[in-house]
């Protein structure tokens, strides 16, 4: 990464900070989110082409208001302050921030001076998202106004000589029409970036760095078949070939045919040293009779470690362990976590059960969409790259109540039909997660002239961006009808299909 141009994003606590970093990268410029109190030396060392101050919930008058050093503005590096970032810049440079009684919220018409380098290509009136209480009342010396709304006299300001810019609105969100162009203008017109951040340059650079770092030493990777570990494994294998060993545990709780698919892709397509451990029986016997979801998770987590440890021991000491950590994990681990509703969501700590010397995290700096692009760049098939999220405990938390081999196989069949029909209808990219659940409920039905007493399958499909909240997907009736009819006709021991029409909150996405 050291060869890429960099834009630093100083994090003042705003909710859209990650989004700003992503927008910058979408403009082909590498960006990093750093704490607002980063030292001047550190900034100089990183040598950024530009700095963006994010918004934040504080008021510059607040007792614990996050502040930065005044000297940042004299480094000769262009700065763009967004919302709180603009107010802070104003206050530090001798302007005035005022506190009206009312806040301005929502997409608002902003009149701008489109001769400013920041607004090239815009009309004079634009709908941007405003979300603030305080506003810039008096500009610091050397600044001029380049934008206003009906209730905010200084919605955009600049000191073009010092390359300092401030905007009260949020260009990073979708509610701001063409907002990314404001960011692009800052990057290209003001910071003079050339746009060298592409996934192919990332792949090339990473392979080179991994080669240098790992040399001919031994690397181990726990492959789950999920997007992150798959992309990480392929990237490392491109750098070190057979010195990488991947261990793939098939605990029998994967979806229909998934274990075989993973094996084929990694062994056949990428010629990776893959050890597939078939340990279905082991997991099933540990889970026998267990109904409590959290116990299931705990048992699976522990057993996973045990099996992995045993397999790793067979390989002996390795020098490196690959982890599929991605950038949002890195950013979030620096911030407070909200309360845990279900355990096992976050990877906890270093795996001290494997004998290794160092961790390699080749995706540490990538957002999820960049991980996917990297996967495509590496030739990983689309269906794996765009795979929907799948929980670590797998189907164990989709069989409600106790788990048996028969129940798992009913669920796998029903789930596979549901996924197939969603794909046939072309809905697989717009629905973010969809799956079948084997409820523990049996009910009476009639097939032919026979009374049946069989299981109810529930279908779950949600649309969400963050998986923290989500709405149930309005799948057309005809498709639901087809799925339902196929499931009751093709899957033995299912005589009823229901569709879950609860959003999150109050329900969660998984049933357990
Ligand atoms: P919930 O059910 O909490 O799920 O709304 C939110 C997202 O997290 C996934 N999920 C899990 N992932 N281990 C995981 O690795 C788990 O125990 C787990 N439980 C839920 C779920 O599939 C959804 O994407």
XYZ file of C-alpha atoms and ligand atoms in Angstrom:
536
model
C 0.000 0.000 0.000
C 2.948 2.275 0.595
C 3.018 3.220 -3.041
C -0.526 4.516 -3.171
C -1.637 8.095 -2.811
C -3.402 8.498 0.510
C -6.196 10.663 1.842
C -6.619 10.723 5.616
C -10.067 10.859 7.177
C -9.992 12.310 10.662
C -12.745 10.661 12.646
C -14.732 13.103 14.765
C -17.336 10.497 15.625
C -19.875 10.970 12.838
C -22.075 8.073 11.805
C -21.081 8.305 8.131
C -17.312 8.105 8.564
C -16.844 4.730 6.952
C -18.994 5.914 4.115
C -16.704 8.886 3.484
C -13.714 6.539 3.293
C -15.586 4.289 0.888
C -16.611 7.180 -1.358
C -13.005 8.333 -1.560
C -11.928 4.858 -2.564
C -14.738 4.652 -5.100
C -13.011 7.638 -6.664
C -9.872 5.445 -6.921
C -7.986 7.120 -4.115
C -6.867 5.081 -1.120
C -8.159 6.442 2.191
C -7.669 5.623 5.835
C -9.827 6.542 8.809
C -7.677 7.752 11.711
C -8.533 9.161 15.168
C -9.154 12.938 15.252
C -6.245 13.437 17.670
C -3.611 11.878 15.397
C -0.306 13.686 15.937
C 1.147 16.094 13.416
C 4.228 13.921 13.110
C 2.136 10.904 12.253
C 0.297 12.907 9.609
C 3.548 14.115 8.092
C 4.897 10.588 8.129
C 1.858 9.332 6.249
C 2.280 12.123 3.749
C -1.359 12.372 2.620
C -2.482 14.192 -0.520
C -5.464 15.533 1.404
C -7.275 15.422 4.733
C -11.014 15.152 5.332
C -12.572 16.008 8.689
C -15.741 14.017 9.289
C -18.896 15.221 10.959
C -19.659 14.264 14.530
C -22.337 14.551 17.197
C -20.447 17.119 19.319
C -20.769 20.887 19.355
C -17.518 22.841 19.189
C -18.676 24.438 22.448
C -19.071 21.104 24.224
C -16.730 20.416 27.136
C -15.282 17.269 25.607
C -15.526 18.436 22.012
C -12.965 16.570 19.905
C -10.369 19.038 18.611
C -7.350 18.919 16.368
C -4.155 20.917 16.308
C -4.258 24.298 14.549
C -0.993 23.479 12.797
C -2.822 20.942 10.606
C -4.100 23.868 8.575
C -0.591 25.125 7.845
C 0.901 21.886 6.550
C 0.108 22.854 2.975
C -2.126 19.776 2.710
C -5.672 20.470 1.440
C -8.398 20.003 4.068
C -12.104 19.408 3.549
C -14.182 19.798 6.706
C -17.604 18.181 6.642
C -20.357 19.348 9.048
C -18.702 19.341 12.518
C -15.365 19.245 10.693
C -16.204 22.534 8.994
C -17.363 24.109 12.234
C -14.194 23.039 14.030
C -11.996 24.450 11.275
C -13.949 27.721 11.482
C -13.593 27.979 15.224
C -9.897 27.143 15.297
C -9.103 29.613 12.510
C -10.893 32.506 14.222
C -14.381 32.460 12.728
C -17.551 31.997 14.733
C -19.928 29.083 15.154
C -23.438 29.940 16.312
C -26.146 27.873 17.952
C -29.658 28.525 16.697
C -32.750 27.046 18.412
C -33.686 24.916 15.449
C -31.854 22.140 13.647
C -31.860 21.779 9.871
C -32.441 18.230 8.747
C -33.112 16.540 5.435
C -32.310 16.944 1.777
C -32.145 20.697 1.318
C -31.618 23.002 -1.657
C -28.115 24.425 -1.428
C -27.219 27.405 -3.631
C -23.597 27.126 -4.598
C -20.915 29.009 -6.423
C -20.145 26.533 -9.175
C -16.989 28.366 -10.176
C -15.333 26.943 -7.042
C -13.023 24.000 -7.735
C -15.106 22.050 -5.222
C -18.297 22.435 -7.211
C -17.184 22.017 -10.791
C -19.827 20.309 -12.886
C -22.738 21.252 -10.584
C -25.779 23.430 -11.217
C -26.119 26.404 -8.906
C -28.942 24.719 -6.960
C -28.459 21.174 -5.555
C -30.220 18.874 -3.122
C -27.772 17.901 -0.375
C -28.357 16.306 3.023
C -28.149 18.831 5.853
C -28.119 17.460 9.389
C -26.951 20.000 11.932
C -27.816 22.392 14.730
C -24.757 24.668 15.000
C -23.704 26.601 11.925
C -20.870 28.800 10.759
C -21.919 32.383 11.441
C -18.728 34.293 10.706
C -15.995 33.083 8.376
C -12.354 32.985 9.420
C -10.078 35.458 7.706
C -9.170 34.571 4.139
C -12.320 32.468 3.602
C -15.221 33.212 1.289
C -18.740 31.879 1.078
C -19.448 29.412 -1.717
C -22.831 28.051 -0.646
C -25.958 28.763 1.419
C -29.448 27.426 2.128
C -32.634 29.209 3.195
C -31.694 28.807 6.858
C -27.920 28.349 6.790
C -25.967 31.360 5.496
C -22.665 29.489 5.236
C -23.322 26.009 3.889
C -20.009 25.915 2.027
C -16.823 27.945 2.454
C -13.345 28.050 0.993
C -9.930 29.533 1.369
C -8.624 28.497 -2.019
C -5.183 29.965 -1.441
C -4.626 27.729 1.601
C -6.664 24.907 0.047
C -9.071 24.778 2.992
C -12.716 23.906 2.292
C -15.762 23.399 4.471
C -19.226 22.044 3.741
C -22.118 21.884 6.158
C -23.877 19.152 4.167
C -23.001 15.473 3.825
C -21.760 14.642 0.320
C -21.137 10.988 1.242
C -24.768 9.866 1.624
C -27.117 8.861 -1.156
C -29.598 11.588 -0.175
C -27.088 14.118 -1.514
C -27.644 14.084 -5.254
C -24.304 13.593 -6.981
C -22.566 14.035 -3.615
C -19.643 11.853 -4.645
C -18.759 14.440 -7.273
C -18.015 16.938 -4.484
C -15.570 14.414 -3.022
C -14.135 13.687 -6.445
C -13.632 17.402 -7.093
C -11.805 17.727 -3.790
C -9.572 14.759 -4.610
C -8.775 15.636 -8.185
C -9.140 19.433 -8.517
C -7.788 20.373 -5.131
C -5.566 17.526 -3.887
C -4.433 16.729 -7.451
C -4.738 12.989 -6.939
C -4.120 10.820 -9.966
C -6.397 7.966 -8.834
C -4.051 5.026 -8.492
C -6.232 2.905 -6.191
C -7.711 0.036 -8.159
C -8.252 -3.553 -7.162
C -5.843 -4.809 -9.752
C -3.115 -2.571 -8.360
C -4.038 -3.794 -4.897
C -3.752 -7.437 -5.951
C -0.431 -6.881 -7.654
C 0.994 -4.916 -4.745
C -0.306 -7.382 -2.128
C 1.176 -10.399 -3.852
C 4.512 -8.637 -3.979
C 4.388 -7.650 -0.291
C 3.206 -11.102 0.792
C 6.029 -12.722 -1.145
C 8.578 -10.482 0.540
C 7.074 -11.001 3.971
C 6.494 -14.753 3.838
C 9.317 -15.908 1.570
C 9.415 -19.698 1.651
C 7.985 -20.049 5.140
C 4.848 -22.025 6.013
C 1.380 -20.478 6.198
C -1.870 -21.856 7.574
C -5.390 -20.669 6.851
C -8.737 -21.724 8.304
C -11.027 -21.621 5.310
C -14.735 -21.280 6.008
C -15.901 -20.905 2.437
C -17.069 -17.376 3.261
C -16.026 -14.423 1.117
C -13.318 -12.987 3.351
C -11.408 -16.163 4.168
C -11.697 -17.349 0.554
C -10.307 -14.141 -0.922
C -7.558 -14.008 1.706
C -6.589 -17.624 0.985
C -6.443 -17.181 -2.785
C -4.439 -13.980 -2.470
C -1.892 -15.639 -0.183
C -1.745 -18.715 -2.405
C -0.913 -16.535 -5.413
C 2.052 -15.273 -3.422
C 3.346 -18.454 -1.789
C 1.743 -21.370 -3.663
C 2.015 -24.694 -1.899
C 3.541 -23.180 1.210
C -0.016 -22.296 2.123
C -2.164 -24.996 3.666
C -5.881 -24.380 4.092
C -7.930 -26.331 6.583
C -11.613 -26.517 5.758
C -13.850 -28.027 8.426
C -17.027 -29.512 7.078
C -19.148 -29.737 10.203
C -22.197 -30.847 8.271
C -23.990 -27.597 9.027
C -23.266 -26.033 5.657
C -25.871 -25.616 2.930
C -26.591 -28.279 0.367
C -23.470 -29.199 -1.673
C -21.502 -26.319 -0.176
C -18.662 -28.455 1.167
C -18.074 -30.033 -2.251
C -18.230 -26.683 -4.006
C -15.603 -25.175 -1.736
C -13.349 -28.184 -2.206
C -13.670 -28.078 -5.989
C -12.944 -24.369 -6.284
C -9.900 -24.357 -4.068
C -8.378 -27.661 -5.061
C -9.221 -27.839 -8.742
C -9.407 -24.215 -9.809
C -6.665 -22.749 -7.631
C -4.581 -25.843 -6.927
C -4.430 -24.943 -3.244
C -3.242 -27.368 -0.597
C -6.624 -27.961 1.013
C -7.345 -30.328 3.833
C -11.059 -31.009 4.090
C -11.952 -32.379 7.463
C -15.248 -34.192 7.444
C -16.378 -33.984 11.014
C -20.156 -34.039 10.700
C -20.605 -36.924 13.108
C -18.489 -35.307 15.726
C -20.521 -32.103 15.656
C -23.851 -33.909 15.506
C -23.071 -36.038 18.508
C -21.957 -32.995 20.502
C -25.159 -31.211 19.532
C -27.506 -34.140 20.178
C -30.474 -33.095 22.257
C -29.299 -29.481 22.608
C -32.102 -26.961 22.039
C -30.811 -23.698 23.472
C -29.420 -21.470 20.673
C -26.623 -20.018 22.741
C -25.528 -23.506 23.864
C -25.501 -24.577 20.225
C -23.265 -21.656 19.346
C -20.947 -22.357 22.235
C -20.636 -26.056 21.439
C -19.961 -25.363 17.769
C -17.409 -22.651 18.535
C -15.550 -24.884 20.967
C -15.659 -27.981 18.815
C -14.467 -25.956 15.847
C -11.405 -24.877 17.779
C -10.767 -28.409 18.998
C -10.872 -29.954 15.517
C -8.835 -27.140 14.004
C -6.269 -27.499 16.755
C -5.957 -31.241 16.141
C -5.508 -30.721 12.418
C -3.042 -27.887 12.898
C -0.999 -30.087 15.237
C -0.630 -32.640 12.461
C 0.959 -29.934 10.331
C 3.237 -28.773 13.127
C 4.596 -25.298 13.717
C 3.770 -22.778 11.042
C 5.247 -19.358 10.628
C 2.130 -17.477 9.658
C -1.607 -17.763 10.210
C -3.911 -16.061 7.685
C -6.917 -14.161 8.986
C -9.680 -12.631 6.880
C -9.968 -9.435 8.943
C -11.400 -6.584 6.877
C -11.333 -2.801 7.313
C -14.710 -2.312 9.023
C -13.552 -4.802 11.735
C -10.424 -2.718 12.169
C -12.307 0.582 12.396
C -15.028 -0.840 14.616
C -12.660 -2.515 17.021
C -11.431 0.960 17.874
C -14.931 2.144 18.770
C -17.372 1.044 21.464
C -19.538 -1.963 20.606
C -23.235 -1.907 21.240
C -24.754 -4.599 23.403
C -24.486 -8.182 22.254
C -27.851 -9.733 21.398
C -26.423 -13.009 20.147
C -22.965 -14.275 20.923
C -20.339 -15.360 18.393
C -20.853 -12.423 16.003
C -17.368 -11.086 16.342
C -14.161 -12.947 16.090
C -12.622 -12.755 19.543
C -8.896 -12.382 20.085
C -6.031 -14.261 18.528
C -6.338 -17.996 18.083
C -3.846 -19.103 20.708
C -4.674 -22.731 19.970
C -2.500 -22.794 16.880
C 1.264 -22.772 17.008
C 2.202 -19.885 14.760
C 4.584 -16.959 14.879
C 2.738 -14.165 13.153
C -0.676 -13.244 11.773
C -1.111 -12.152 8.142
C -4.209 -10.121 7.361
C -4.055 -9.363 3.638
C -7.539 -7.761 3.554
C -7.084 -5.583 6.609
C -7.397 -2.387 4.609
C -10.349 -3.337 2.402
C -14.033 -2.628 2.631
C -16.389 -5.500 1.863
C -17.140 -4.335 -1.671
C -13.396 -4.075 -2.294
C -12.899 -7.607 -0.976
C -15.496 -8.754 -3.504
C -13.814 -6.872 -6.349
C -10.492 -8.404 -5.305
C -12.128 -11.839 -5.375
C -13.359 -11.268 -8.915
C -9.967 -9.926 -9.911
C -8.430 -13.162 -8.614
C -10.864 -15.250 -10.640
C -12.978 -16.559 -7.766
C -16.431 -17.507 -9.127
C -19.185 -14.921 -8.805
C -21.473 -17.106 -6.744
C -18.827 -17.362 -4.046
C -17.794 -13.728 -4.257
C -21.400 -12.512 -3.931
C -22.347 -15.195 -1.459
C -24.829 -13.967 1.111
C -23.671 -13.870 4.740
C -23.839 -17.244 6.410
C -23.532 -17.608 10.176
C -20.598 -19.501 11.702
C -22.895 -21.990 13.482
C -24.510 -22.588 10.109
C -27.735 -24.521 9.812
C -27.610 -25.411 13.514
C -29.362 -22.123 14.276
C -31.851 -22.654 11.455
C -33.090 -25.976 12.788
C -35.158 -24.788 15.703
C -34.866 -27.058 18.717
C -32.720 -30.156 18.705
C -30.700 -31.076 15.638
C -30.745 -34.436 13.885
C -29.333 -35.594 10.599
C -32.859 -36.007 9.189
C -33.886 -32.499 10.153
C -30.705 -31.099 8.616
C -31.352 -32.874 5.374
C -34.973 -31.603 5.205
C -33.710 -28.084 5.791
C -30.938 -28.376 3.190
C -33.408 -29.455 0.520
C -35.975 -26.767 1.321
C -33.313 -24.066 1.532
C -31.800 -25.094 -1.759
C -35.190 -24.820 -3.518
C -35.761 -21.379 -2.034
C -32.339 -20.165 -3.135
C -32.748 -21.616 -6.580
C -36.092 -19.868 -7.140
C -34.775 -16.555 -5.829
C -31.904 -16.814 -8.291
C -34.262 -17.803 -11.137
C -36.353 -14.732 -10.389
C -33.193 -12.580 -10.500
C -33.739 -11.419 -6.920
C -30.482 -12.790 -5.493
C -28.673 -9.456 -5.721
C -31.439 -7.289 -4.278
C -32.293 -9.479 -1.279
C -29.383 -9.365 1.122
C -30.066 -12.549 3.040
C -32.590 -15.282 2.409
C -32.897 -18.796 3.723
C -35.232 -21.461 5.010
C -35.753 -22.333 8.661
C -36.962 -25.695 9.889
C -39.402 -24.741 12.620
C -39.919 -27.284 15.308
C -43.635 -27.151 14.601
C -45.587 -30.038 13.149
C -49.093 -29.533 11.890
C -51.857 -31.457 10.147
C -52.104 -31.468 6.387
C -53.593 -33.524 3.635
C -51.755 -35.000 0.678
C -53.705 -37.054 -1.810
C -56.339 -38.511 0.463
C -53.939 -39.023 3.323
C -53.718 -37.064 6.527
C -50.171 -35.878 7.186
C -48.557 -34.594 10.344
C -45.328 -32.944 9.286
C -42.957 -30.026 9.648
C -43.478 -26.357 8.850
C -40.742 -24.596 6.896
C -40.412 -20.848 7.380
C -38.888 -18.691 4.666
C -36.902 -15.637 5.708
C -35.696 -12.890 3.364
C -34.435 -9.467 4.388
C -33.204 -6.315 2.758
C -30.547 -4.512 4.722
C -27.245 -2.734 4.304
C -25.751 -3.218 7.755
C -27.539 -6.355 9.018
C -28.195 -4.422 12.243
C -31.605 -3.362 11.006
C -33.546 -4.625 8.031
C -36.941 -4.973 6.443
C -38.594 -8.162 5.261
C -38.408 -8.478 1.538
C -41.605 -8.040 -0.479
C -41.044 -11.075 -2.670
C -43.815 -11.290 -5.308
C -46.612 -13.733 -4.382
C -46.109 -15.843 -7.512
C -42.530 -16.585 -6.500
C -43.481 -17.422 -2.926
C -46.228 -19.634 -4.311
C -43.802 -21.501 -6.513
C -41.292 -21.973 -3.701
C -44.004 -23.196 -1.359
C -45.432 -25.632 -3.853
C -42.011 -27.001 -4.784
C -41.003 -27.465 -1.154
C -44.128 -29.388 -0.113
C -43.972 -31.477 -3.271
C -40.267 -32.191 -3.346
C -39.220 -32.334 0.290
C -40.464 -35.231 2.376
C -41.867 -34.436 5.831
C -42.811 -30.864 5.054
C -46.516 -30.084 4.608
C -46.633 -26.341 5.290
C -44.581 -23.279 4.305
C -44.897 -19.862 5.957
C -43.243 -16.547 5.119
C -41.724 -14.433 7.883
C -43.030 -10.861 7.576
C -41.205 -9.352 10.533
C -38.574 -6.673 10.193
C -35.497 -6.241 12.365
C -36.012 -4.930 14.963
C -38.060 -6.296 16.655
C -37.182 -9.700 15.172
C -33.635 -10.716 14.369
C -32.658 -12.029 10.946
C -31.945 -15.569 12.121
C -34.600 -17.332 14.132
C -32.197 -18.403 16.830
P -29.299 -11.522 13.562
O -29.965 -12.860 13.614
O -28.591 -11.184 14.836
O -28.197 -11.647 12.453
O -30.243 -10.448 13.127
C -27.461 -10.581 11.912
C -26.435 -11.177 10.973
O -25.518 -11.976 11.716
C -25.557 -13.317 11.283
N -25.450 -14.168 12.484
C -24.332 -14.812 12.854
N -23.105 -14.855 12.270
N -22.391 -16.293 13.996
C -22.146 -15.631 12.849
O -21.036 -15.727 12.324
C -23.587 -16.286 14.636
O -23.775 -16.907 15.674
C -24.603 -15.491 14.031
N -25.902 -15.236 14.359
C -26.394 -14.420 13.390
C -26.871 -13.478 10.567
O -26.827 -14.530 9.613
C -27.043 -12.121 9.946
O -26.291 -12.000 8.760
